[in-house]
Structures are given as C-alpha cells and as structure tokens.
Amino acid sequence: MGTFFAMSASWLGFVLAPQLQLGNQAREESKVGDLYPSMRPGIARQGEQIYRANGCFYCHSQQVRPKGYGTDFERGWGGRHGVVQSVDEDYLYDEPAMLGTQRIGPDLANVGLRIGTNEAPILQHIYDPRSTMPGSLMPPYQYLFKKHKLGFNEHPSDDALPADKNTPAGYEIIPTENAHALVAYLMSLRSDAVLFETPPFPPPAKPKSASTNAPAAAATTNSAAK
C-alpha cells in the first residue's frame, strides 16, 4: 500500500501537475492586439518534419537565454528588446518542441528574423554550407536537391542553384519540395512578439539608498560656508 501511494504521489507531481500547469496553454494576445503564436503555414509545417527527420536539433538550439545570462543576445540571436527572450508560448504549436541540447551551430529560435525572405542563399547553404560559410561544420544535405541534365539549348530553370565549380557541365541543381519546405520552416522561426511576460524594455533600476554613514548635506554646506 505504501508503494502504491508513493508511486501515485510521484505521478501526480511529475505528470499531472505539469500537464495542468502547461498543458492548457492557449494563445495570448500580444501588445499589438494579435493572437500569438500563429499556426505555421502548411509548407512550414511540412518543413518542421524535415527539420526533425534530419536531426537538425542535435546541433541547433531554439531557446534564447535572457539578457545578462550568457551572450545569446549579443550574438544577435534574440528577437525581443526586453530582458526575457524565449517563453513557453513560443512553442505552443510545436509537438514536440525542439529546444535542442547543443550549439554546434547557431541558435535558430529567431533565424527567420535574420535570414529575411530570400530563399536562394539559404538553399545554397543547405546544399553546400562551406560555399557560403567557409569552415562551417554543418554537413551538406545534397539529397534534398536533384541534379537535372539540361537538354540541347535548354537554359537552367529559375529555381536552380547558381552553377559553381561543383556543378557538372550540362547539369543544374534544383531544390526538391522538401528543401523548399525546410527553408519555409526556418523562415517561420521568430519569437519577437511582445507579450505580458516579455515587456519591451527592462524595468528601471531601483535608486540606491543613501548610506547612513554619509555626512548630511546640510552639514557639508555649513562646513563649506565657514
């Protein structure tokens, strides 16, 4: 009987209580009136599966530490102006949330803010990371692309990667749908909404209380007058 109660108490503490606290999280109204977060568009949700299937979370985290705790913000990984950066609302639609445990590569919680909307350089980086970032430790994901032999007088398609020394003559490198989906997912990663938990500016510092050992101003004034 004692064992049963001990196991029941553990289940209540480690399973039920967290579920009651976090499991019913709902979207929150941001300071500009929008509900946050928004559901990712379909192709980005598809890209989330590509991200997970390729184990990107083994080398990239998606959690930014608050200002003053490490150098995350100084590295440009933060998306909010205040002290608090990542909060649980950021992961509301992620099942499971891919927070990551190592940072062999940069944090990606706000990579969508950094890369903008131009797909081309991101696709090139995924295909051959060292062509865009010499010395990168990221492996190439060339199986997300296909090599297409050009016909007579056929020009490379608009979607093809720029030809370089690694592109065989007479061929073009075209991103697959999975490559486009992965880029769409990366572009959707941004946690910059201003919420109740993330005020835009740090609270003002409290004024330091005057030391009781400091000489009174009046006494100083009188001494100077003598």
CSV table of C-alpha atoms in Angstrom, one decimal:
chain,number,residue,atom,x,y,z
A,1,MET,CA,0.0,0.0,0.0
A,2,GLY,CA,2.9,2.4,0.8
A,3,THR,CA,4.4,1.7,-2.6
A,4,PHE,CA,1.2,2.5,-4.3
A,5,PHE,CA,0.8,5.8,-2.5
A,6,ALA,CA,4.4,6.7,-3.2
A,7,MET,CA,4.0,6.0,-7.0
A,8,SER,CA,0.7,7.8,-7.0
A,9,ALA,CA,2.3,10.9,-5.4
A,10,SER,CA,5.1,10.8,-8.0
A,11,TRP,CA,2.7,10.6,-10.9
A,12,LEU,CA,0.7,13.5,-9.5
A,13,GLY,CA,3.8,15.6,-9.0
A,14,PHE,CA,5.7,14.8,-12.2
A,15,VAL,CA,2.9,14.1,-14.7
A,16,LEU,CA,-0.4,15.5,-13.7
A,17,ALA,CA,0.7,18.8,-12.2
A,18,PRO,CA,2.9,19.9,-15.1
A,19,GLN,CA,0.1,18.9,-17.5
A,20,LEU,CA,-2.4,21.1,-15.6
A,21,GLN,CA,0.1,24.0,-15.5
A,22,LEU,CA,1.3,23.9,-19.1
A,23,GLY,CA,-1.0,21.6,-21.0
A,24,ASN,CA,-3.8,24.1,-21.2
A,25,GLN,CA,-1.7,26.9,-22.5
A,26,ALA,CA,-3.6,29.0,-25.0
A,27,ARG,CA,-2.7,31.7,-27.5
A,28,GLU,CA,-2.1,35.0,-25.9
A,29,GLU,CA,-2.9,38.5,-27.1
A,30,SER,CA,0.2,40.4,-27.9
A,31,LYS,CA,0.7,44.1,-27.2
A,32,VAL,CA,-0.3,44.9,-30.8
A,33,GLY,CA,-3.6,43.0,-30.4
A,34,ASP,CA,-2.7,39.9,-32.4
A,35,LEU,CA,-3.1,36.4,-31.0
A,36,TYR,CA,0.3,34.8,-30.5
A,37,PRO,CA,1.6,32.4,-31.8
A,38,SER,CA,0.1,31.8,-35.2
A,39,MET,CA,-0.2,28.4,-36.7
A,40,ARG,CA,2.6,27.8,-39.2
A,41,PRO,CA,1.5,27.7,-42.8
A,42,GLY,CA,1.2,24.2,-44.4
A,43,ILE,CA,4.6,24.1,-46.2
A,44,ALA,CA,6.4,25.3,-43.0
A,45,ARG,CA,4.7,22.5,-41.0
A,46,GLN,CA,6.0,20.1,-43.6
A,47,GLY,CA,9.4,21.6,-43.2
A,48,GLU,CA,9.2,21.1,-39.5
A,49,GLN,CA,9.0,17.3,-40.2
A,50,ILE,CA,12.1,17.6,-42.5
A,51,TYR,CA,13.9,19.5,-39.7
A,52,ARG,CA,13.1,16.8,-37.2
A,53,ALA,CA,13.8,13.9,-39.6
A,54,ASN,CA,17.3,15.2,-40.3
A,55,GLY,CA,18.1,15.7,-36.7
A,56,CYS,CA,18.9,19.5,-37.0
A,57,PHE,CA,18.0,19.9,-33.3
A,58,TYR,CA,21.1,17.9,-32.4
A,59,CYS,CA,23.3,20.8,-33.4
A,60,HIS,CA,21.0,23.8,-33.2
A,61,SER,CA,19.0,25.0,-30.2
A,62,GLN,CA,15.8,27.0,-30.3
A,63,GLN,CA,15.9,28.8,-26.9
A,64,VAL,CA,17.5,32.2,-26.2
A,65,ARG,CA,18.7,32.9,-22.8
A,66,PRO,CA,17.6,36.2,-21.1
A,67,LYS,CA,19.8,39.2,-21.4
A,68,GLY,CA,22.6,39.1,-18.8
A,69,TYR,CA,22.7,35.3,-18.9
A,70,GLY,CA,25.4,34.4,-21.4
A,71,THR,CA,26.0,36.2,-24.7
A,72,ASP,CA,22.9,35.0,-26.7
A,73,PHE,CA,21.5,38.5,-27.2
A,74,GLU,CA,24.9,40.0,-28.0
A,75,ARG,CA,25.3,37.3,-30.7
A,76,GLY,CA,22.1,38.6,-32.4
A,77,TRP,CA,20.0,35.5,-31.5
A,78,GLY,CA,17.4,37.4,-29.5
A,79,GLY,CA,14.2,38.6,-31.0
A,80,ARG,CA,12.8,40.8,-28.2
A,81,HIS,CA,14.1,44.1,-26.8
A,82,GLY,CA,13.5,43.3,-23.2
A,83,VAL,CA,15.3,41.0,-20.8
A,84,VAL,CA,13.1,38.0,-21.3
A,85,GLN,CA,13.6,36.2,-24.6
A,86,SER,CA,12.2,32.7,-25.1
A,87,VAL,CA,8.9,31.9,-23.3
A,88,ASP,CA,6.7,28.8,-23.3
A,89,GLU,CA,4.1,30.4,-25.7
A,90,ASP,CA,6.8,30.3,-28.4
A,91,TYR,CA,6.4,26.6,-28.6
A,92,LEU,CA,2.6,26.2,-28.3
A,93,TYR,CA,2.2,24.5,-31.7
A,94,ASP,CA,5.5,22.5,-31.6
A,95,GLU,CA,4.9,18.8,-30.9
A,96,PRO,CA,7.5,18.2,-29.6
A,97,ALA,CA,9.3,21.4,-29.0
A,98,MET,CA,12.8,21.0,-30.4
A,99,LEU,CA,14.7,23.1,-27.9
A,100,GLY,CA,18.0,21.3,-28.6
A,101,THR,CA,20.8,20.5,-26.2
A,102,GLN,CA,23.9,21.5,-28.0
A,103,ARG,CA,25.0,24.6,-30.0
A,104,ILE,CA,27.4,23.3,-32.6
A,105,GLY,CA,25.6,25.7,-34.9
A,106,PRO,CA,23.9,28.9,-34.0
A,107,ASP,CA,20.6,29.1,-32.1
A,108,LEU,CA,17.7,29.2,-34.6
A,109,ALA,CA,14.8,30.5,-32.4
A,110,ASN,CA,14.8,33.7,-34.4
A,111,VAL,CA,16.6,32.6,-37.6
A,112,GLY,CA,13.5,33.8,-39.5
A,113,LEU,CA,14.3,37.4,-38.4
A,114,ARG,CA,17.9,37.1,-39.6
A,115,ILE,CA,17.6,35.4,-43.0
A,116,GLY,CA,14.7,37.5,-44.4
A,117,THR,CA,12.6,36.2,-47.2
A,118,ASN,CA,15.2,35.4,-49.9
A,119,GLU,CA,15.3,31.7,-50.3
A,120,ALA,CA,18.4,31.5,-52.6
A,121,PRO,CA,21.2,31.9,-50.0
A,122,ILE,CA,19.6,29.6,-47.6
A,123,LEU,CA,19.1,26.8,-50.2
A,124,GLN,CA,22.7,27.3,-51.2
A,125,HIS,CA,23.8,27.0,-47.6
A,126,ILE,CA,21.8,23.8,-47.1
A,127,TYR,CA,23.3,22.3,-50.3
A,128,ASP,CA,26.9,23.3,-49.6
A,129,PRO,CA,27.4,25.0,-46.2
A,130,ARG,CA,31.1,25.8,-46.8
A,131,SER,CA,30.3,27.6,-50.0
A,132,THR,CA,28.5,30.3,-48.1
A,133,MET,CA,30.3,30.0,-44.8
A,134,PRO,CA,33.9,28.7,-45.1
A,135,GLY,CA,34.9,26.4,-42.2
A,136,SER,CA,31.3,25.5,-41.4
A,137,LEU,CA,30.9,22.2,-39.5
A,138,MET,CA,27.4,21.7,-41.0
A,139,PRO,CA,27.2,18.7,-43.3
A,140,PRO,CA,25.8,19.2,-46.8
A,141,TYR,CA,22.2,18.0,-47.4
A,142,GLN,CA,22.5,17.4,-51.1
A,143,TYR,CA,19.9,14.7,-51.1
A,144,LEU,CA,17.3,17.4,-50.7
A,145,PHE,CA,18.3,18.5,-54.2
A,146,LYS,CA,18.2,16.8,-57.6
A,147,LYS,CA,20.7,17.0,-60.4
A,148,HIS,CA,19.0,17.6,-63.7
A,149,LYS,CA,20.7,17.2,-67.1
A,150,LEU,CA,20.0,20.1,-69.4
A,151,GLY,CA,18.8,19.4,-72.9
A,152,PHE,CA,20.1,20.9,-76.0
A,153,ASN,CA,19.8,24.7,-75.9
A,154,GLU,CA,17.9,24.3,-72.6
A,155,HIS,CA,18.7,27.0,-70.0
A,156,PRO,CA,18.8,26.4,-66.3
A,157,SER,CA,15.4,27.0,-64.6
A,158,ASP,CA,14.8,30.0,-62.4
A,159,ASP,CA,14.7,27.7,-59.3
A,160,ALA,CA,18.2,26.2,-60.0
A,161,LEU,CA,21.1,27.0,-57.7
A,162,PRO,CA,23.8,29.2,-59.2
A,163,ALA,CA,26.3,27.0,-61.1
A,164,ASP,CA,29.7,26.7,-59.4
A,165,LYS,CA,32.8,24.6,-59.7
A,166,ASN,CA,30.9,21.6,-58.2
A,167,THR,CA,28.1,21.7,-60.8
A,168,PRO,CA,28.9,19.3,-63.6
A,169,ALA,CA,28.8,20.8,-67.1
A,170,GLY,CA,25.4,20.5,-68.7
A,171,TYR,CA,23.5,20.0,-65.4
A,172,GLU,CA,21.6,22.1,-63.0
A,173,ILE,CA,20.9,21.6,-59.3
A,174,ILE,CA,17.3,22.0,-58.4
A,175,PRO,CA,15.8,22.1,-54.8
A,176,THR,CA,13.2,19.5,-54.1
A,177,GLU,CA,9.9,20.2,-52.4
A,178,ASN,CA,11.5,19.1,-49.1
A,179,ALA,CA,14.3,21.6,-49.4
A,180,HIS,CA,11.8,24.4,-50.0
A,181,ALA,CA,9.7,23.2,-47.1
A,182,LEU,CA,12.7,23.2,-44.8
A,183,VAL,CA,13.5,26.8,-45.8
A,184,ALA,CA,9.9,27.8,-45.2
A,185,TYR,CA,10.1,26.3,-41.7
A,186,LEU,CA,13.3,28.2,-40.9
A,187,MET,CA,11.7,31.4,-42.1
A,188,SER,CA,8.8,30.8,-39.8
A,189,LEU,CA,11.1,30.7,-36.7
A,190,ARG,CA,10.7,34.0,-35.0
A,191,SER,CA,9.8,34.8,-31.4
A,192,ASP,CA,9.6,38.6,-31.3
A,193,ALA,CA,6.0,39.2,-30.2
A,194,VAL,CA,5.7,41.5,-27.2
A,195,LEU,CA,3.7,39.6,-24.5
A,196,PHE,CA,2.8,40.2,-20.9
A,197,GLU,CA,5.8,38.1,-19.9
A,198,THR,CA,8.2,39.9,-22.3
A,199,PRO,CA,7.9,43.7,-21.7
A,200,PRO,CA,9.8,45.5,-24.4
A,201,PHE,CA,12.1,47.3,-22.0
A,202,PRO,CA,13.8,46.2,-18.8
A,203,PRO,CA,12.3,47.6,-15.6
A,204,PRO,CA,14.1,50.8,-14.4
A,205,ALA,CA,16.8,50.2,-11.9
A,206,LYS,CA,15.9,51.0,-8.3
A,207,PRO,CA,17.7,54.0,-6.9
A,208,LYS,CA,20.4,53.2,-4.4
A,209,SER,CA,19.5,54.0,-0.9
A,210,ALA,CA,21.7,56.7,0.7
A,211,SER,CA,24.3,55.3,3.1
A,212,THR,CA,23.5,56.1,6.8
A,213,ASN,CA,27.2,56.8,7.2
A,214,ALA,CA,27.3,59.6,4.6
A,215,PRO,CA,27.5,63.1,6.0
A,216,ALA,CA,24.4,65.2,5.9
A,217,ALA,CA,24.2,67.7,3.0
A,218,ALA,CA,23.4,70.5,5.4
A,219,ALA,CA,26.4,69.7,7.5
A,220,THR,CA,28.6,69.8,4.3
A,221,THR,CA,27.1,73.1,3.3
A,222,ASN,CA,27.7,74.7,6.7
A,223,SER,CA,31.3,73.4,6.7
A,224,ALA,CA,31.9,74.9,3.3
A,225,ALA,CA,30.5,78.3,4.4
A,226,LYS,CA,32.9,78.6,7.3
